[in-house]
Coordinates of C-alpha atoms and ligand atoms in Angstrom, one line a residue:
M1 CA 100.4 73.8 93.3
P2 CA 97.4 74.5 94.5
R3 CA 94.8 76.1 91.7
Q4 CA 92.6 78.5 93.2
P5 CA 89.0 77.9 92.8
R6 CA 87.9 80.2 90.0
E7 CA 89.8 81.8 87.7
P8 CA 88.7 86.0 87.6
D9 CA 88.8 87.5 84.2
L10 CA 90.5 90.0 86.7
L11 CA 92.7 89.9 89.7
L12 CA 92.4 92.9 91.9
L13 CA 95.7 93.7 93.8
H14 CA 96.0 96.7 96.9
A15 CA 99.7 97.1 97.4
P16 CA 101.3 98.6 100.4
S17 CA 102.5 102.2 100.0
V18 CA 105.9 100.0 100.7
Y19 CA 106.3 96.5 99.3
D20 CA 109.3 95.7 102.0
F21 CA 107.9 97.2 104.7
R22 CA 108.1 94.2 107.3
D23 CA 111.9 94.4 106.0
R24 CA 112.5 98.1 106.8
A25 CA 113.2 100.8 109.5
I26 CA 111.2 103.7 108.1
L27 CA 109.1 106.5 110.4
Y28 CA 106.5 107.0 109.0
G29 CA 104.8 109.7 111.4
P30 CA 101.6 110.1 111.7
V31 CA 100.5 110.8 108.0
S32 CA 97.5 108.3 108.2
D33 CA 96.4 108.7 111.5
M34 CA 93.1 110.8 110.5
V35 CA 92.5 107.5 107.8
P36 CA 91.4 104.8 108.8
S37 CA 94.4 102.4 107.4
S38 CA 98.0 102.1 109.1
T39 CA 100.8 103.9 106.9
V40 CA 100.7 101.0 105.2
F41 CA 98.0 102.1 103.7
E42 CA 96.2 99.1 103.6
M43 CA 92.6 100.1 103.0
Y44 CA 92.0 100.0 98.7
P45 CA 90.2 102.6 96.9
L46 CA 86.3 102.0 96.5
G47 CA 87.4 101.7 92.4
F48 CA 87.7 98.3 93.4
L49 CA 84.1 97.9 94.5
T50 CA 82.7 99.9 92.0
I51 CA 85.0 97.7 88.4
A52 CA 84.1 94.4 90.3
S53 CA 80.2 95.2 90.6
Y54 CA 80.7 97.0 87.2
L55 CA 82.5 93.9 85.6
H56 CA 79.7 91.3 87.4
A57 CA 77.2 93.1 85.9
Q58 CA 78.8 92.2 82.1
G59 CA 79.2 88.7 83.1
M60 CA 82.8 88.9 84.2
S61 CA 84.2 87.6 87.4
A62 CA 86.8 90.0 89.4
R63 CA 88.5 89.0 93.0
I64 CA 89.8 91.7 95.4
V65 CA 93.5 90.7 97.2
N66 CA 94.4 93.3 99.9
L67 CA 97.8 92.1 99.9
A68 CA 98.9 95.2 102.4
L69 CA 96.3 94.0 104.5
R70 CA 97.5 90.6 104.3
M71 CA 101.0 91.4 104.4
M72 CA 99.8 93.4 108.1
N73 CA 98.0 90.7 109.6
D74 CA 101.0 87.6 109.1
R75 CA 104.8 88.8 108.7
R76 CA 105.3 85.3 106.7
F77 CA 102.8 85.7 103.9
D78 CA 104.2 85.1 101.3
V79 CA 103.5 87.6 97.8
P80 CA 105.2 85.7 95.5
A81 CA 103.9 82.4 96.6
F82 CA 100.3 83.5 96.6
I83 CA 100.5 85.6 93.1
A84 CA 102.2 82.1 91.7
R85 CA 99.3 80.1 93.2
Q86 CA 96.6 82.4 90.8
R87 CA 95.6 82.1 87.3
P88 CA 93.9 85.3 86.3
R89 CA 93.2 86.3 82.4
A90 CA 94.6 90.3 83.6
V91 CA 95.9 91.7 86.8
G92 CA 94.7 95.5 87.9
I93 CA 96.8 97.1 90.4
D94 CA 95.7 100.7 92.3
L95 CA 98.0 103.2 91.8
H96 CA 95.4 106.2 93.0
W97 CA 96.7 107.4 95.8
L98 CA 100.7 108.5 95.7
P99 CA 101.7 106.8 98.8
H100 CA 101.3 103.5 96.8
A101 CA 104.1 104.5 94.1
H102 CA 106.9 101.7 95.6
G103 CA 104.7 99.1 96.6
A104 CA 102.2 99.3 93.7
L105 CA 105.6 98.9 91.2
E106 CA 107.2 96.7 93.0
V107 CA 104.0 94.3 93.2
A108 CA 103.3 94.6 89.7
R109 CA 107.2 93.9 89.0
I110 CA 106.3 90.4 90.8
V111 CA 103.3 89.6 88.4
K112 CA 105.2 90.6 85.4
E113 CA 107.8 88.1 86.8
I114 CA 105.9 85.2 87.5
H115 CA 103.1 85.5 84.4
P116 CA 104.7 86.8 81.9
D117 CA 102.0 86.3 80.1
V118 CA 99.2 88.2 81.9
P119 CA 98.4 91.9 81.7
V120 CA 99.5 94.4 84.0
I121 CA 97.3 97.0 83.9
M122 CA 97.1 100.4 86.6
G123 CA 95.0 102.8 87.1
G124 CA 93.8 106.0 89.5
L125 CA 94.5 109.7 90.1
S126 CA 98.0 109.6 89.8
S127 CA 98.1 106.7 87.4
T128 CA 96.4 109.5 85.0
Y129 CA 98.5 111.8 86.2
F130 CA 101.5 109.6 85.4
H131 CA 101.0 107.7 83.1
R132 CA 103.4 108.4 80.3
E133 CA 106.1 107.5 83.0
L134 CA 104.1 105.2 84.3
I135 CA 103.7 102.8 80.6
D136 CA 107.1 102.9 80.0
Y137 CA 108.3 100.6 83.4
P138 CA 108.4 96.5 81.7
Q139 CA 106.0 95.5 84.3
V140 CA 103.0 97.6 83.1
D141 CA 101.0 97.1 79.8
F142 CA 98.5 99.3 80.5
V143 CA 97.1 102.4 82.0
L144 CA 93.7 103.5 82.3
R145 CA 93.1 107.7 83.1
G146 CA 90.4 109.2 84.6
D147 CA 88.5 108.4 87.7
S148 CA 85.4 106.2 85.8
T149 CA 87.1 103.4 84.1
E150 CA 84.9 100.6 84.6
P151 CA 83.3 100.8 81.2
P152 CA 87.2 101.1 79.2
L153 CA 87.9 98.4 81.5
H154 CA 85.7 95.9 80.8
Q155 CA 86.3 97.2 76.8
L156 CA 89.9 96.3 77.4
L157 CA 89.3 92.7 78.9
V158 CA 86.8 91.7 76.2
A159 CA 89.8 93.5 73.2
L160 CA 92.5 91.2 75.4
R161 CA 89.9 87.6 75.4
D162 CA 89.3 88.4 71.7
G163 CA 92.4 89.5 70.1
A164 CA 90.4 92.6 69.4
P165 CA 92.1 96.3 68.3
L166 CA 93.0 98.0 71.2
D167 CA 93.1 101.8 69.3
G168 CA 89.0 102.0 69.7
I169 CA 89.2 102.0 73.4
P170 CA 89.1 105.4 75.6
N171 CA 91.5 106.5 78.2
L172 CA 93.6 103.7 77.3
T173 CA 97.2 104.5 77.2
W174 CA 99.5 101.3 75.9
K175 CA 102.1 99.7 74.0
D176 CA 103.6 97.7 71.3
A177 CA 106.7 96.9 69.5
G178 CA 105.3 100.2 67.8
G179 CA 105.8 102.1 71.1
V180 CA 103.4 104.0 73.5
H181 CA 100.0 105.0 72.2
V182 CA 98.0 107.3 74.2
N183 CA 93.8 106.3 73.1
P184 CA 91.9 109.9 73.2
H185 CA 90.3 110.4 77.4
G186 CA 86.9 109.3 75.2
Y187 CA 84.7 107.9 78.3
V188 CA 83.4 110.9 80.5
P189 CA 80.5 109.7 82.1
T190 CA 78.0 112.3 82.7
T191 CA 76.1 110.6 85.2
L192 CA 77.2 108.0 88.2
D193 CA 74.2 105.1 88.1
Y194 CA 75.7 103.4 85.3
V195 CA 77.6 101.5 88.5
D196 CA 77.3 100.5 91.9
I197 CA 78.9 99.4 95.1
R198 CA 77.4 96.0 95.5
P199 CA 77.9 95.0 99.6
D200 CA 76.7 91.6 99.1
L201 CA 79.4 90.9 96.8
M202 CA 82.4 91.3 98.9
I203 CA 80.3 88.6 101.3
E204 CA 80.4 86.6 97.5
M205 CA 84.2 87.3 97.2
M206 CA 84.8 85.6 100.6
A207 CA 82.5 82.5 100.0
R208 CA 83.8 81.8 96.1
Y209 CA 87.6 82.5 97.1
R210 CA 87.5 81.0 100.5
D211 CA 88.8 83.9 101.8
L212 CA 87.6 86.1 104.5
E213 CA 90.5 88.3 104.8
S214 CA 91.3 89.3 101.5
T215 CA 88.6 90.9 100.8
L216 CA 88.3 93.4 103.4
P217 CA 88.9 97.6 103.1
F218 CA 91.2 97.5 105.8
N219 CA 92.7 96.1 109.1
G220 CA 90.2 96.3 112.3
W221 CA 87.0 96.4 109.5
W222 CA 85.5 93.5 111.6
R223 CA 84.5 96.0 114.1
N224 CA 84.1 99.0 112.3
P225 CA 82.3 98.4 109.9
I226 CA 82.3 101.6 108.0
A227 CA 80.2 101.7 104.6
A228 CA 81.2 104.3 102.5
V229 CA 78.8 105.4 99.0
F230 CA 79.9 107.7 97.0
T231 CA 77.8 110.4 95.7
V232 CA 79.6 112.8 93.9
K233 CA 83.3 112.3 91.9
G234 CA 85.4 115.7 90.9
C235 CA 85.2 118.8 92.9
A236 CA 83.1 122.5 92.2
Y237 CA 85.6 123.5 94.9
E238 CA 89.7 124.4 94.3
C239 CA 91.5 123.5 97.4
V240 CA 95.3 124.1 96.9
T241 CA 96.6 120.8 97.6
C242 CA 93.9 119.0 96.4
G243 CA 93.6 116.5 93.3
S244 CA 90.3 116.3 92.9
S245 CA 89.6 120.3 92.7
R246 CA 87.6 121.9 90.0
T247 CA 91.1 122.7 88.1
T248 CA 92.6 119.6 88.8
C249 CA 89.9 117.8 87.9
T250 CA 89.7 119.6 84.6
H251 CA 93.2 118.6 83.6
L252 CA 93.5 115.3 84.8
T253 CA 89.7 114.0 84.1
Q254 CA 88.6 116.0 81.7
R255 CA 85.6 116.7 83.7
Q256 CA 84.6 120.1 83.6
R257 CA 82.1 119.9 86.8
P258 CA 81.1 118.0 89.2
V259 CA 79.2 114.4 88.2
F260 CA 76.9 113.0 90.8
R261 CA 74.4 110.1 91.2
S262 CA 70.7 110.6 91.1
P263 CA 69.1 110.3 94.8
E264 CA 67.7 107.3 93.3
S265 CA 70.7 105.4 92.8
L266 CA 71.9 106.7 95.6
V267 CA 69.9 106.1 98.4
A268 CA 69.5 102.6 97.0
N269 CA 73.3 102.0 97.7
V270 CA 72.7 103.1 101.6
Q271 CA 70.1 100.6 101.3
A272 CA 72.2 97.6 100.1
F273 CA 74.9 98.8 102.8
A274 CA 71.8 98.7 105.4
R275 CA 70.6 95.1 104.5
L276 CA 73.9 94.0 105.5
T277 CA 75.3 96.3 108.3
R278 CA 74.5 98.3 111.7
G279 CA 77.2 100.2 111.1
P280 CA 77.7 104.1 109.9
I281 CA 77.1 104.8 106.7
A282 CA 79.3 107.7 105.1
L283 CA 77.9 109.7 102.2
I284 CA 81.3 110.7 100.6
G285 CA 81.0 114.0 99.1
D286 CA 78.7 117.3 100.1
L287 CA 75.5 116.4 99.1
R288 CA 74.8 120.5 98.7
Q289 CA 77.3 120.3 95.3
A290 CA 74.6 118.6 93.5
G291 CA 72.0 121.8 94.6
P292 CA 69.3 122.2 96.8
D293 CA 66.9 120.1 95.4
H294 CA 69.0 116.9 94.6
A295 CA 70.5 117.3 98.6
S296 CA 66.8 117.8 99.1
E297 CA 65.2 114.5 97.7
V298 CA 68.1 112.9 99.3
L299 CA 67.1 113.1 102.3
E300 CA 63.3 112.9 101.8
R301 CA 64.0 109.5 100.1
L302 CA 66.2 108.5 103.1
R303 CA 63.6 109.7 105.8
A304 CA 61.5 107.6 103.9
A305 CA 64.0 104.6 103.7
E306 CA 63.8 104.8 107.7
L307 CA 67.5 103.2 108.4
P308 CA 68.7 102.1 112.1
N309 CA 72.1 103.1 110.6
E310 CA 73.6 106.2 111.5
I311 CA 74.1 108.7 108.2
M312 CA 77.5 110.4 108.6
F313 CA 77.3 113.8 106.1
E314 CA 80.6 115.4 104.6
L315 CA 80.3 118.9 104.9
F316 CA 82.9 121.1 102.3
G317 CA 81.6 124.1 103.8
V318 CA 78.8 126.1 105.9
P319 CA 75.3 125.5 105.0
P320 CA 72.3 127.4 105.9
A321 CA 71.1 126.3 108.8
R322 CA 67.8 124.8 107.5
F323 CA 70.0 121.7 105.5
L324 CA 70.9 121.1 109.3
Q325 CA 67.1 120.7 110.5
E326 CA 66.5 119.3 106.9
I327 CA 68.6 116.2 108.0
D328 CA 67.9 116.0 111.6
R329 CA 64.3 115.8 110.7
C330 CA 64.8 112.9 108.0
V331 CA 67.4 111.3 109.3
P332 CA 67.5 109.7 113.2
H333 CA 70.8 109.3 113.5
W334 CA 73.2 111.1 111.9
S335 CA 77.0 112.7 112.4
I336 CA 79.1 114.9 110.2
E337 CA 82.3 115.3 109.2
F338 CA 84.0 118.6 108.6
S339 CA 87.3 119.9 107.5
P340 CA 87.8 123.7 107.8
E341 CA 91.6 122.4 107.6
S342 CA 92.2 125.9 109.6
H343 CA 91.0 128.1 112.3
D344 CA 92.4 131.3 110.2
Q345 CA 90.6 132.9 107.7
A346 CA 93.5 133.6 105.9
V347 CA 94.8 130.6 105.2
R348 CA 91.3 129.5 104.8
D349 CA 91.4 131.6 102.1
A350 CA 95.0 131.1 100.8
Q351 CA 93.9 127.3 100.7
E352 CA 90.0 127.5 99.3
G353 CA 90.7 130.6 97.7
E354 CA 88.4 132.9 99.6
A355 CA 86.4 130.8 101.7
D356 CA 82.9 130.8 101.3
Y357 CA 82.1 130.7 105.5
T358 CA 84.1 133.1 107.8
T359 CA 84.7 131.6 111.2
G360 CA 82.0 132.9 112.9
E361 CA 79.8 131.2 110.8
M362 CA 81.2 128.4 111.1
E363 CA 80.9 128.7 114.7
E364 CA 77.3 128.8 114.4
M365 CA 76.8 126.0 112.1
L366 CA 78.8 123.8 114.6
R367 CA 76.5 124.8 117.4
E368 CA 73.2 124.4 115.1
A369 CA 74.2 120.7 114.5
L370 CA 75.0 119.9 118.2
R371 CA 71.7 121.5 119.1
L372 CA 70.0 119.3 116.8
R373 CA 70.4 115.4 117.2
C374 CA 73.9 115.2 116.0
E375 CA 75.5 112.2 117.2
R376 CA 78.9 112.7 116.2
L377 CA 80.9 116.0 114.8
D378 CA 84.6 115.6 113.6
V379 CA 86.2 119.2 113.0
F380 CA 89.2 118.3 111.0
F381 CA 92.4 120.3 110.9
M382 CA 95.3 120.3 108.8
I383 CA 99.3 121.1 109.1
G384 CA 100.9 122.0 105.8
L385 CA 98.3 124.5 104.4
P386 CA 99.5 127.5 102.3
A387 CA 100.3 131.2 104.6
Q388 CA 99.8 128.9 107.7
T389 CA 103.0 129.7 110.0
V390 CA 103.8 127.6 113.0
E391 CA 102.0 130.4 114.8
S392 CA 98.8 129.9 113.1
V393 CA 99.3 126.3 114.1
R394 CA 99.5 127.3 117.4
G395 CA 96.4 129.3 117.2
T396 CA 94.3 126.4 115.7
V397 CA 95.0 123.5 118.9
D398 CA 93.7 127.2 121.2
Y399 CA 90.8 127.7 118.5
C400 CA 90.2 123.8 119.5
E401 CA 90.5 124.7 123.4
R402 CA 87.3 127.2 122.2
L403 CA 85.2 124.1 120.4
F404 CA 85.6 122.1 123.7
Q405 CA 84.6 124.9 125.8
L406 CA 81.1 124.7 124.1
G407 CA 80.8 121.9 126.4
D408 CA 79.4 119.1 124.3
K409 CA 81.1 116.0 124.3
R410 CA 80.0 114.9 120.7
L411 CA 82.2 117.8 118.9
S412 CA 86.1 116.1 118.6
C413 CA 88.5 118.0 116.8
F414 CA 91.8 116.5 115.0
I415 CA 95.0 117.9 113.6
S416 CA 97.4 115.9 111.4
P417 CA 99.6 117.1 108.7
M418 CA 99.1 117.2 105.3
G419 CA 101.2 114.2 103.7
P420 CA 103.4 112.7 102.8
F421 CA 102.6 114.0 99.5
I422 CA 101.2 117.0 98.2
D423 CA 98.7 115.4 95.4
P424 CA 100.2 115.6 92.0
G425 CA 98.2 117.6 89.5
S426 CA 96.8 120.0 91.9
R427 CA 97.5 123.9 92.0
G428 CA 100.0 123.8 94.6
F429 CA 101.8 120.9 92.7
E430 CA 101.7 122.5 89.6
E431 CA 102.4 125.9 90.6
P432 CA 104.2 125.2 93.9
E433 CA 105.6 129.1 93.4
R434 CA 102.9 131.1 93.1
F435 CA 101.2 129.3 96.4
G436 CA 104.0 129.4 98.5
Y437 CA 105.8 125.6 98.0
R438 CA 108.6 124.0 97.5
L439 CA 108.5 120.3 96.1
F440 CA 110.9 118.1 96.6
A441 CA 110.0 115.6 94.1
R442 CA 108.1 115.6 90.1
T443 CA 108.6 112.3 89.0
L444 CA 106.8 109.0 89.7
E445 CA 110.6 107.6 90.4
E446 CA 111.1 110.5 92.4
H447 CA 108.5 109.9 94.6
R448 CA 108.6 106.2 94.9
Q449 CA 112.2 106.5 96.1
L450 CA 111.2 109.6 98.8
L451 CA 109.1 106.7 100.3
V452 CA 112.0 104.6 101.2
Q453 CA 113.8 107.2 103.6
P454 CA 114.3 107.1 106.8
T455 CA 111.8 109.5 108.3
W456 CA 108.5 111.3 107.4
E457 CA 110.6 114.5 107.6
H458 CA 112.6 113.4 104.3
I459 CA 109.4 111.7 103.2
L460 CA 107.1 114.9 102.8
N461 CA 107.2 115.8 99.0
Y462 CA 107.4 119.8 100.3
E463 CA 107.5 122.0 102.4
T464 CA 106.3 126.0 102.6
K465 CA 107.0 129.7 102.5
W466 CA 106.0 129.3 105.9
M467 CA 107.3 126.3 107.4
T468 CA 110.2 123.7 106.3
R469 CA 110.1 120.2 106.6
R470 CA 111.8 120.2 110.3
E471 CA 109.1 123.0 111.2
L472 CA 106.5 120.9 109.8
V473 CA 107.3 118.2 111.6
D474 CA 107.8 120.3 114.9
A475 CA 104.6 121.4 114.7
T476 CA 103.2 118.6 114.1
Y477 CA 104.4 116.8 117.1
E478 CA 104.1 119.9 119.3
A479 CA 100.4 120.6 118.1
A480 CA 99.7 117.1 118.6
R481 CA 100.8 117.2 122.2
R482 CA 98.7 120.5 123.0
L483 CA 95.7 119.1 121.7
N484 CA 96.0 115.9 123.6
E485 CA 96.2 117.5 127.0
L486 CA 93.0 119.9 125.8
K487 CA 91.2 116.6 125.6
M488 CA 92.2 114.6 128.9
Q489 CA 91.7 118.2 130.1
Y490 CA 87.9 118.5 128.7
G491 CA 87.1 114.8 129.1
R492 CA 86.8 113.9 125.3
I493 CA 89.8 110.7 126.0
S494 CA 89.5 108.9 128.6
Q495 CA 93.4 110.0 130.8
R496 CA 94.3 106.6 130.2
R497 CA 94.1 106.3 126.5
G498 CA 95.9 109.9 126.1
R499 CA 99.0 109.1 129.1
R500 CA 99.6 106.6 126.2
V501 CA 99.1 109.2 123.3
A502 CA 101.5 111.5 125.1
A503 CA 103.9 108.7 125.9
G504 CA 103.6 107.8 121.7
I505 CA 104.5 111.2 121.0
A506 CA 107.3 111.9 123.5
E507 CA 108.8 108.2 122.2
A508 CA 108.2 109.0 117.9
S509 CA 109.8 113.0 118.6
A510 CA 113.1 110.4 120.6
L511 CA 113.2 107.8 117.8
R512 CA 113.4 110.9 115.1
A513 CA 116.0 112.6 117.2
R514 CA 118.1 109.6 117.2
L515 CA 117.3 108.2 113.9
D516 CA 118.4 112.2 112.9
A517 CA 121.7 111.8 114.3
Q518 CA 122.4 108.3 112.5
M519 CA 121.4 110.1 109.2
A520 CA 124.1 113.2 110.5
R521 CA 126.7 110.0 111.0
G522 CA 126.2 109.1 107.1
G523 CA 124.2 105.7 108.6
D524 CA 121.9 103.6 106.7
A525 CA 119.0 104.0 109.1
A526 CA 116.0 102.5 107.2
G527 CA 118.5 99.5 107.0
D528 CA 119.3 99.0 111.0
P529 CA 117.8 95.8 111.9
A530 CA 117.6 96.9 115.4
L531 CA 114.8 99.5 114.7
K532 CA 112.7 97.8 112.6
G533 CA 109.9 97.0 115.2
E534 CA 110.6 99.8 117.3
I535 CA 109.6 102.3 114.4
S536 CA 106.7 100.9 113.1
R537 CA 104.8 100.9 116.8
F538 CA 105.4 104.6 116.8
S539 CA 104.4 105.0 112.9
M540 CA 101.0 104.8 113.6
S541 CA 98.5 106.4 115.9
T542 CA 101.1 109.2 116.7
V543 CA 98.9 112.5 117.5
C544 CA 95.9 110.8 118.2
D545 CA 94.3 107.5 118.9
K546 CA 92.6 106.0 115.4
R547 CA 90.0 104.6 117.9
E548 CA 88.6 108.0 118.3
L549 CA 87.9 108.3 114.8
F550 CA 86.4 104.7 115.3
W551 CA 82.4 104.3 115.8
R552 CA 80.8 102.8 119.3
A553 CA 82.2 99.0 118.4
R554 CA 78.9 97.2 118.5
L555 CA 78.7 93.6 119.5
N556 CA 76.9 92.3 116.5
N557 CA 77.7 95.0 113.9
F558 CA 76.6 92.9 110.7
R559 CA 72.9 91.1 109.9
I560 CA 74.8 88.0 110.2
T561 CA 71.7 86.1 108.2
E562 CA 71.3 88.4 105.2
A563 CA 75.4 87.6 104.8
L564 CA 74.7 84.1 105.7
R565 CA 71.9 84.4 103.0
I566 CA 74.3 85.7 100.0
M567 CA 77.2 83.1 100.6
G568 CA 74.4 80.8 100.4
R569 CA 73.1 81.8 97.3
Q570 CA 77.1 81.9 95.6
L571 CA 77.5 78.3 97.0
A572 CA 74.5 77.2 95.5
G573 CA 75.3 79.3 92.9
R574 CA 78.6 77.0 92.7
A575 CA 77.5 74.1 92.9
S576 CA 74.6 74.1 90.1
R577 CA 77.3 75.6 87.6
G578 CA 79.3 72.8 89.2
H579 CA 82.6 74.7 90.3
G580 CA 84.7 72.8 92.3
G581 CA 87.0 74.6 95.6
Ligands
SF4_601 S1 89.8 119.4 99.5 FE1 88.6 120.9 98.7 S2 88.3 120.7 96.4 FE2 89.0 118.7 97.4 S3 87.7 117.2 97.5 FE3 87.4 118.5 99.4 S4 86.5 120.9 99.2 FE4 87.0 119.7 97.2

């Protein structure tokens, strides 16, 4: 059996949402339309890159393999055979987003079956929430809890290598013959500067393992190399359905308030990406959460850096006009992503706990951004919120028309269902009755089983006092149809693209009716081979064309010379250390 060129200290595997998605016929619906990845949720968490960078800095090696992407792009890609060829010292699997409950556990099972002596480590927010349940699965050896696990993970790998005791490793849940142990949650950093995302490491991994595809974050990334620089962990806001809200973090990650990285470290990371790509760079998190001085210093440093890339700013609330003017003064190419979730003040108040802005103030802010040089203004709305009725969803689409009437094509609107799951640990999950939710799953195992239901109506883990699951699905398709028509009418998308989206929505609705009828007759729709390919076609880009989310394609997205320089450095390193291929 051919061996891989080097044995990583840690092999990081990203599983698809549902492991055997290629053999199933499930109408996942538009649950991933608003993120770059598909319903397979092939995008791996940023934590993979921070872990790889941290271990690298400590003299250890890590390899990222995006199994989900490999499985999507090659129907014959054989996961067990691939895993059998690897010789890692440990395997890490993310269960950060709960929609991976099925795939992550199945990949862990396969790893354990093939390499029974290799430790399997799980991590991510969902792993943290379900750590007691997760550790009971025979294929899971360790769970690292919290949202900052790089140093504890390094300690664990060293301890496993040296056979040292494990009871002093913070944030670790583990088991031995004596039972399950939950070490104290002792690692909660007060700054994020201890770790970075090194974009050059991705290129190095590609060169070292002679594998271009496995490290890519999501399908189509070559064409749309959006770079993400995280600015914060945790959040000061209290959105009811969010697994990163202040209350949730207090319980889940033991973080009393959000933690930031310094402006210096943040902008240095942006510059590192800009050396490699000409594509947009998204700053994840609202800069203003760390205070006005922090935000001003970031902007001043960006100004001094004189980057040609578009910088995307995320806004959690409505900033004063002078903040946008500051951005405009400091950053030549910028865009905004803003998620009010609903146009309806009552719904926003129910979701955000007295939203700190009115709809009128929000509109003022949008006008100001358009008055300035903002190159792109994406406004996101959501279906499935507390206090939101079918009528309110219709009102949101009417409001989108009102925004389109501002007459500026830089502004775009999107609407999608919250799904498939309300976040575990969120206030809505913990106190469903209080916020008007009804949950269909509480445990990890129940969520794993939901993921293989035949249609997304049955996959959703919630409904609300105001909309049943059926109504949530109906409202989604209706809103999608109307918004698509408005986008054509106001020239936001071409007629051709709009007609294609409309046809997709109509066919997805028809397919849903067929599956419902089949289920009503007691048939196993998910196992129907005749529906396999047909269904996956309508599970992607249903309510909008995913390309609307992407930036205009640039022929030359990458700084090829920089990539070659990194690859050359890696190959030279291998030659000098005598590592064969
Ligand atoms: S959804 Fe709300 S609570 Fe969650 S990260 Fe965004 S602003 Fe913060």
